[in-house]
Short mmCIF file of N, CA and C in Angstrom, two decimals:
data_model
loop_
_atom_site.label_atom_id
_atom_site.label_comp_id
_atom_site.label_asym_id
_atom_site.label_seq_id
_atom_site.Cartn_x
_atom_site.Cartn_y
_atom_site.Cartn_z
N UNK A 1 40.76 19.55 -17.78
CA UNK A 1 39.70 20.18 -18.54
C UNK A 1 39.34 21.50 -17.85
N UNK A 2 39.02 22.26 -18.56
CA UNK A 2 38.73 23.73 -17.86
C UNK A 2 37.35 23.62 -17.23
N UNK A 3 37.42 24.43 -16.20
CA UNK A 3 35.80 24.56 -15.77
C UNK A 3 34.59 24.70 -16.44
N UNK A 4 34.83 25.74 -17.38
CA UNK A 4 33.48 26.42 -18.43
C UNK A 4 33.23 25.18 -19.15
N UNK A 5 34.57 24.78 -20.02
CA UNK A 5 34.39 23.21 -20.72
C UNK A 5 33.52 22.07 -20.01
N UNK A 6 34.16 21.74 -19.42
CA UNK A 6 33.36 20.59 -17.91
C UNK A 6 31.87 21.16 -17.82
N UNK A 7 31.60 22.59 -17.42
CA UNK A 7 29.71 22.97 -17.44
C UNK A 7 29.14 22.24 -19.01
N UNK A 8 30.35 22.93 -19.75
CA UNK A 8 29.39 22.89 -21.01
C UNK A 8 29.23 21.05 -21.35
N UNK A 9 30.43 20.32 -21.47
CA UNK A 9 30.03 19.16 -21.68
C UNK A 9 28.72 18.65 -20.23
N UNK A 10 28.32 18.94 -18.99
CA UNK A 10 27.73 18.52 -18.16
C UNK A 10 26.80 19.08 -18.72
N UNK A 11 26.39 19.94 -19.30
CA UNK A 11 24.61 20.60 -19.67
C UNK A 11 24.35 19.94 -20.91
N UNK A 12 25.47 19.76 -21.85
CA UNK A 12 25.21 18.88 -23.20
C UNK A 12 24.31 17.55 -22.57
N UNK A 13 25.50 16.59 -22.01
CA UNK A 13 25.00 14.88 -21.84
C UNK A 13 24.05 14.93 -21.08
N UNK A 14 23.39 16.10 -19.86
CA UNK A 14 22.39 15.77 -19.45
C UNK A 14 21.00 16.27 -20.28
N UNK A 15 21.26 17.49 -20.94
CA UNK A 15 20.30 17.63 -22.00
C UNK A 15 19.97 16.57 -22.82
N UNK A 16 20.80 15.98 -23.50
CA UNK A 16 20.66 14.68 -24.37
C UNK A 16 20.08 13.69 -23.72
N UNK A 17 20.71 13.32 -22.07
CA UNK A 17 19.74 12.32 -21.48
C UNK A 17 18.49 12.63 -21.13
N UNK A 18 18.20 13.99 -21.16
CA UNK A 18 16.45 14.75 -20.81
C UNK A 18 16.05 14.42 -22.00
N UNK A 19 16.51 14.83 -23.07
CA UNK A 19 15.57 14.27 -24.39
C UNK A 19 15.27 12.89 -25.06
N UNK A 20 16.48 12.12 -24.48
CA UNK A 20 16.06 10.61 -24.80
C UNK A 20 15.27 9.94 -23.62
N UNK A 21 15.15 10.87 -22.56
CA UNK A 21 14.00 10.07 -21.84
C UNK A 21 12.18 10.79 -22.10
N UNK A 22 12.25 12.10 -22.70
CA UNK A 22 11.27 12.25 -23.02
C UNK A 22 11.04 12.10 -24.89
N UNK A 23 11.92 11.44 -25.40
CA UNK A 23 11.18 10.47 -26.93
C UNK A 23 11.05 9.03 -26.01
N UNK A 24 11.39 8.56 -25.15
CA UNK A 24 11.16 7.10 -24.78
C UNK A 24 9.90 7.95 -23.98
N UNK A 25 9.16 8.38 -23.19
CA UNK A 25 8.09 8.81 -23.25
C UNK A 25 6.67 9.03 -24.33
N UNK A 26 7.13 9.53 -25.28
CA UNK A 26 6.52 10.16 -26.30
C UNK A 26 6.20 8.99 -27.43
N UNK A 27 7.07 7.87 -27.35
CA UNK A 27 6.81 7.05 -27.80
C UNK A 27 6.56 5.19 -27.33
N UNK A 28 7.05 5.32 -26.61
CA UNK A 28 6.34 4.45 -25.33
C UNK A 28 5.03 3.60 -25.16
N UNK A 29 4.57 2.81 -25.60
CA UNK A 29 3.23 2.47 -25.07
C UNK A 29 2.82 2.46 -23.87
N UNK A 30 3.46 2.03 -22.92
CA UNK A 30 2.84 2.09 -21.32
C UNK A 30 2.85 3.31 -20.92
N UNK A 31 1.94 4.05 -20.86
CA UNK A 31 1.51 5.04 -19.68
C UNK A 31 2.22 5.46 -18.82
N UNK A 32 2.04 4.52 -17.85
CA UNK A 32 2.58 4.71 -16.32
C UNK A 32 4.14 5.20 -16.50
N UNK A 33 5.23 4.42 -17.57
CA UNK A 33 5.93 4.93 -17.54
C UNK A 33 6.39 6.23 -18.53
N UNK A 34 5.29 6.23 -19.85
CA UNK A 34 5.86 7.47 -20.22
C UNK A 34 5.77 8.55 -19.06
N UNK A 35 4.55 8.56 -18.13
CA UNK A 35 4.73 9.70 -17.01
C UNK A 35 5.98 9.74 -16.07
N UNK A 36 6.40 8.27 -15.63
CA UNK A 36 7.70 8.81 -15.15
C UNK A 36 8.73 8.99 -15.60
N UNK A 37 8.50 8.76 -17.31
CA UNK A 37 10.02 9.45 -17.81
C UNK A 37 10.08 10.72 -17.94
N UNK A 38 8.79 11.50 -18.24
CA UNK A 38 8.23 12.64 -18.73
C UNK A 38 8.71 13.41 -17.08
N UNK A 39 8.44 12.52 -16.11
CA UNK A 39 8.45 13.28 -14.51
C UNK A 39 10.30 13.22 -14.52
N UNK A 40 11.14 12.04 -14.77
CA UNK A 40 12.49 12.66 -14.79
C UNK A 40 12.80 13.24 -15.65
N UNK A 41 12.49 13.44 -17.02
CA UNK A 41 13.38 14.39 -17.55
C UNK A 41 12.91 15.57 -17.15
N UNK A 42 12.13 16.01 -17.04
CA UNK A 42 11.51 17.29 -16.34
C UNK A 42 12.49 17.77 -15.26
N UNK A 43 12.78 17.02 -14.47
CA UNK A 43 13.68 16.81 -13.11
C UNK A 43 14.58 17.25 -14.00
N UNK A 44 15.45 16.84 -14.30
CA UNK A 44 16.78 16.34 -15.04
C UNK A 44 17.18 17.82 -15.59
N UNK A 45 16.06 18.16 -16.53
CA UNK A 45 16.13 19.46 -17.35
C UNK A 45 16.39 20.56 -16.41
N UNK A 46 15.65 20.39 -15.09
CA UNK A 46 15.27 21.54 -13.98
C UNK A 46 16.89 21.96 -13.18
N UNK A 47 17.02 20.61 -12.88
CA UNK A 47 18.33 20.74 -12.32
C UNK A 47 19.48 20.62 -13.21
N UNK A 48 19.74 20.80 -14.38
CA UNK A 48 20.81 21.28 -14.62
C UNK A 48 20.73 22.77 -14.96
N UNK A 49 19.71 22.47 -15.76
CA UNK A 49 19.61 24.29 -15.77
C UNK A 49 20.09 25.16 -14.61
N UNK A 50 19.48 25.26 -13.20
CA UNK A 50 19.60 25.33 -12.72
C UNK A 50 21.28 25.66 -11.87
N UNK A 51 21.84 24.37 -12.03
CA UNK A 51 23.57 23.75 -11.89
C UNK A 51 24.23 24.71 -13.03
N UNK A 52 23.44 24.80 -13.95
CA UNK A 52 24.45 25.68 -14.91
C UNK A 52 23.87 27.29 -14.48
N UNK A 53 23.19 27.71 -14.41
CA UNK A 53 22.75 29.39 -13.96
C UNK A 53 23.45 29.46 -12.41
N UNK A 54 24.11 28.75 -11.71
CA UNK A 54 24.85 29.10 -10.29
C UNK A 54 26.09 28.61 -11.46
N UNK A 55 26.71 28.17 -11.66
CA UNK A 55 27.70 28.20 -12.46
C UNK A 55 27.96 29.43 -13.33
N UNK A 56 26.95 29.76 -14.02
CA UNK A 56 27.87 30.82 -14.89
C UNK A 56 27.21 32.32 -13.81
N UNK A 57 26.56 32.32 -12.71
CA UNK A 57 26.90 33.73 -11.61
C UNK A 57 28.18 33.23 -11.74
N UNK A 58 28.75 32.46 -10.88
CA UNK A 58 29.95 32.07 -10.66
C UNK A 58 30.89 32.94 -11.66
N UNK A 59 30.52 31.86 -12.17
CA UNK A 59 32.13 32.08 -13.62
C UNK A 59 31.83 33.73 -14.24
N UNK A 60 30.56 34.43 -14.21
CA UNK A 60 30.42 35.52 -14.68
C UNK A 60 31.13 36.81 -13.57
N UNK A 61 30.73 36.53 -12.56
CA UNK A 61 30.96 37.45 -11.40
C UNK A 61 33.07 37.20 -11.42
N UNK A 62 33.58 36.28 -11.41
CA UNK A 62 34.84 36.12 -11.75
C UNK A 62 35.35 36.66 -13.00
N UNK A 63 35.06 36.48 -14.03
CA UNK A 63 35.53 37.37 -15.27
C UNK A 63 35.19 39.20 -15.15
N UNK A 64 33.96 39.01 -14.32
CA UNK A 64 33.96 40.61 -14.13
C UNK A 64 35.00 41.40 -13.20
N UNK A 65 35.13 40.53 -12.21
CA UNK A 65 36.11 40.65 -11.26
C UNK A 65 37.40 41.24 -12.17
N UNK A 66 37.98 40.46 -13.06
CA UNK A 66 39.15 40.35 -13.74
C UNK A 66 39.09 41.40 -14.89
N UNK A 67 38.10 41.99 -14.76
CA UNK A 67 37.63 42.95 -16.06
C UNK A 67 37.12 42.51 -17.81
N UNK A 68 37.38 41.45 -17.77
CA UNK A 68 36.47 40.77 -18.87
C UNK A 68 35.62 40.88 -19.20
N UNK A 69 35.04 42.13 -19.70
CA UNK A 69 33.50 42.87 -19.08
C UNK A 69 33.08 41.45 -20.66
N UNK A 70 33.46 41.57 -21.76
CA UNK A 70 32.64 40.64 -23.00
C UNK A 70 32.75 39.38 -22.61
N UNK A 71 33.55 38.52 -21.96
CA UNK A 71 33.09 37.12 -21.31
C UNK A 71 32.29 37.10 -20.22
N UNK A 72 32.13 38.20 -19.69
CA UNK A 72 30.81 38.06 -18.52
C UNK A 72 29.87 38.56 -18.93
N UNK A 73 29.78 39.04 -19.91
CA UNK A 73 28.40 39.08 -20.60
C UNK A 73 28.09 38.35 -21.41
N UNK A 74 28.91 37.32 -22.10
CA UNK A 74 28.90 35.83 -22.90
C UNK A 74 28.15 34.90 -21.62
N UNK A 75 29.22 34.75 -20.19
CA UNK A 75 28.60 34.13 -19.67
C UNK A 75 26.76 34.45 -18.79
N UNK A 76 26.92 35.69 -19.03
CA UNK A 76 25.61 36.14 -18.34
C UNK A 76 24.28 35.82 -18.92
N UNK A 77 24.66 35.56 -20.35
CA UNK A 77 23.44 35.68 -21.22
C UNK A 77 23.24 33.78 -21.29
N UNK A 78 24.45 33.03 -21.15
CA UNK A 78 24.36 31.53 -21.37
C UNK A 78 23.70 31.04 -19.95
N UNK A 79 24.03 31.60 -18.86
CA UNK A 79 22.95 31.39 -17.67
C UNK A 79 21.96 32.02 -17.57
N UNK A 80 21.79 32.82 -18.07
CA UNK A 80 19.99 33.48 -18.71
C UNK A 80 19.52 32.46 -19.58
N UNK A 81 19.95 32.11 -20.36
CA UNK A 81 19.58 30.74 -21.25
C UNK A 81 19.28 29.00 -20.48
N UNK A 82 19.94 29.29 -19.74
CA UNK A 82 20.22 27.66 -18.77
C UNK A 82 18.84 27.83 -17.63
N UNK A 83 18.73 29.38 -17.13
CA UNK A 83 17.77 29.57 -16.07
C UNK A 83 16.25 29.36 -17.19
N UNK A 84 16.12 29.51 -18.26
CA UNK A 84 14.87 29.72 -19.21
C UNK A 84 14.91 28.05 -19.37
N UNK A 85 15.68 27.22 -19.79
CA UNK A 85 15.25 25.46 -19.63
C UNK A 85 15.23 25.20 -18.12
N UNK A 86 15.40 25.76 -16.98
CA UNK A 86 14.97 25.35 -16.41
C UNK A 86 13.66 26.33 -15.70
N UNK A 87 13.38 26.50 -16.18
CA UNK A 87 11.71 27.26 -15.87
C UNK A 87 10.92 26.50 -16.64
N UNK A 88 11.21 26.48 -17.96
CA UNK A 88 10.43 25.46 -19.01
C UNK A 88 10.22 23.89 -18.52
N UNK A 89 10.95 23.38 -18.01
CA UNK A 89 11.37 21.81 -17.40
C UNK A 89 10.51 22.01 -15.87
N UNK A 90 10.33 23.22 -14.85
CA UNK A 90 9.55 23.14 -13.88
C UNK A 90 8.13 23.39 -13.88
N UNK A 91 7.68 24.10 -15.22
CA UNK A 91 6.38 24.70 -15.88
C UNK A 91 5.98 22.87 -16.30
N UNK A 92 6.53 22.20 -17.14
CA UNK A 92 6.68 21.32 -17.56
C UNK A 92 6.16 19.88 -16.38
N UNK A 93 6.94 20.07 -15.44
CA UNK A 93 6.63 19.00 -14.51
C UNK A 93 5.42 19.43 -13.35
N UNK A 94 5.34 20.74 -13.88
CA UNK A 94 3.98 21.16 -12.71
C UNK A 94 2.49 20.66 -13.73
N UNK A 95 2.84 21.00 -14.83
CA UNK A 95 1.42 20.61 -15.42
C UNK A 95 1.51 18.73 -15.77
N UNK A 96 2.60 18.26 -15.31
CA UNK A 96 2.09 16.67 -15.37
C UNK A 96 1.69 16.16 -14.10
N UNK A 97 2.13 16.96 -12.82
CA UNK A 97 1.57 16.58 -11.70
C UNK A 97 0.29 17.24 -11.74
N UNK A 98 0.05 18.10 -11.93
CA UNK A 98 -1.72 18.38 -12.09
C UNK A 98 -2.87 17.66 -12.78
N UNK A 99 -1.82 17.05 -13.87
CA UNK A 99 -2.59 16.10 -14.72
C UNK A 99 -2.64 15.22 -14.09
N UNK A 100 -1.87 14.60 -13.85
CA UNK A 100 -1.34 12.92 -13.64
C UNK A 100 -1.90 12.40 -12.33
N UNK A 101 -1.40 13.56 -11.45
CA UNK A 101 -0.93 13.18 -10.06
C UNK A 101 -2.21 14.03 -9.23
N UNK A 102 -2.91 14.91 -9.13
CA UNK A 102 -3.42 15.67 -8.46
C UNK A 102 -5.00 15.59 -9.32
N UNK A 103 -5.38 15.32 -10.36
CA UNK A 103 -6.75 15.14 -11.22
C UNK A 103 -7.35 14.30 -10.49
#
């Protein structure tokens, strides 16, 4: 499997597992644990984002290398995208520890 492929299926299934742990949150009756599903997918969201924005420097800084100037700017803008869910996912888990954890 190619590398870029492999990121992209790894940001898919963990996105999907961030969102099925925050609808099992959202719909949830117990409390205690919608907060810690709400506290991993938060996690979950943070760090891939994250895993994918050092991935596509990576893979971007390599296509530039090679002169690919339009795939490193494909990839530049998809880790600009990956770094924005994970700002959203750390914004996200700071206001449930303020709520939750620190109130």
């Amino acid at each position: 499997m190619h590398p870029l492929l492999r990121n992209v299926v790894i940001g898919i299934v963990g996105l999907i597992i961030a969102s099925a742990l925050a609808a099992l949150a959202l719909l949830g009756r117990d409390s205690d644990l919608s907060v810690l599903a709400l506290l991993a997918a938060g996690m979950l969201g943070a760090l891939i984002g994250l895993f994918l924005y050092s991935q596509g420097w990576i893979w971007g800084s390599r296509a530039a290398r090679r002169r690919q100037h339009g795939q490193a700017v494909l990839i530049a803008i998809g880790g600009g995208l990956m770094i924005l869910v994970a700002a959203v996912a750390i914004a996200g888990l700071l206001i449930l520890l303020l709520l939750f954890f620190l109130g």
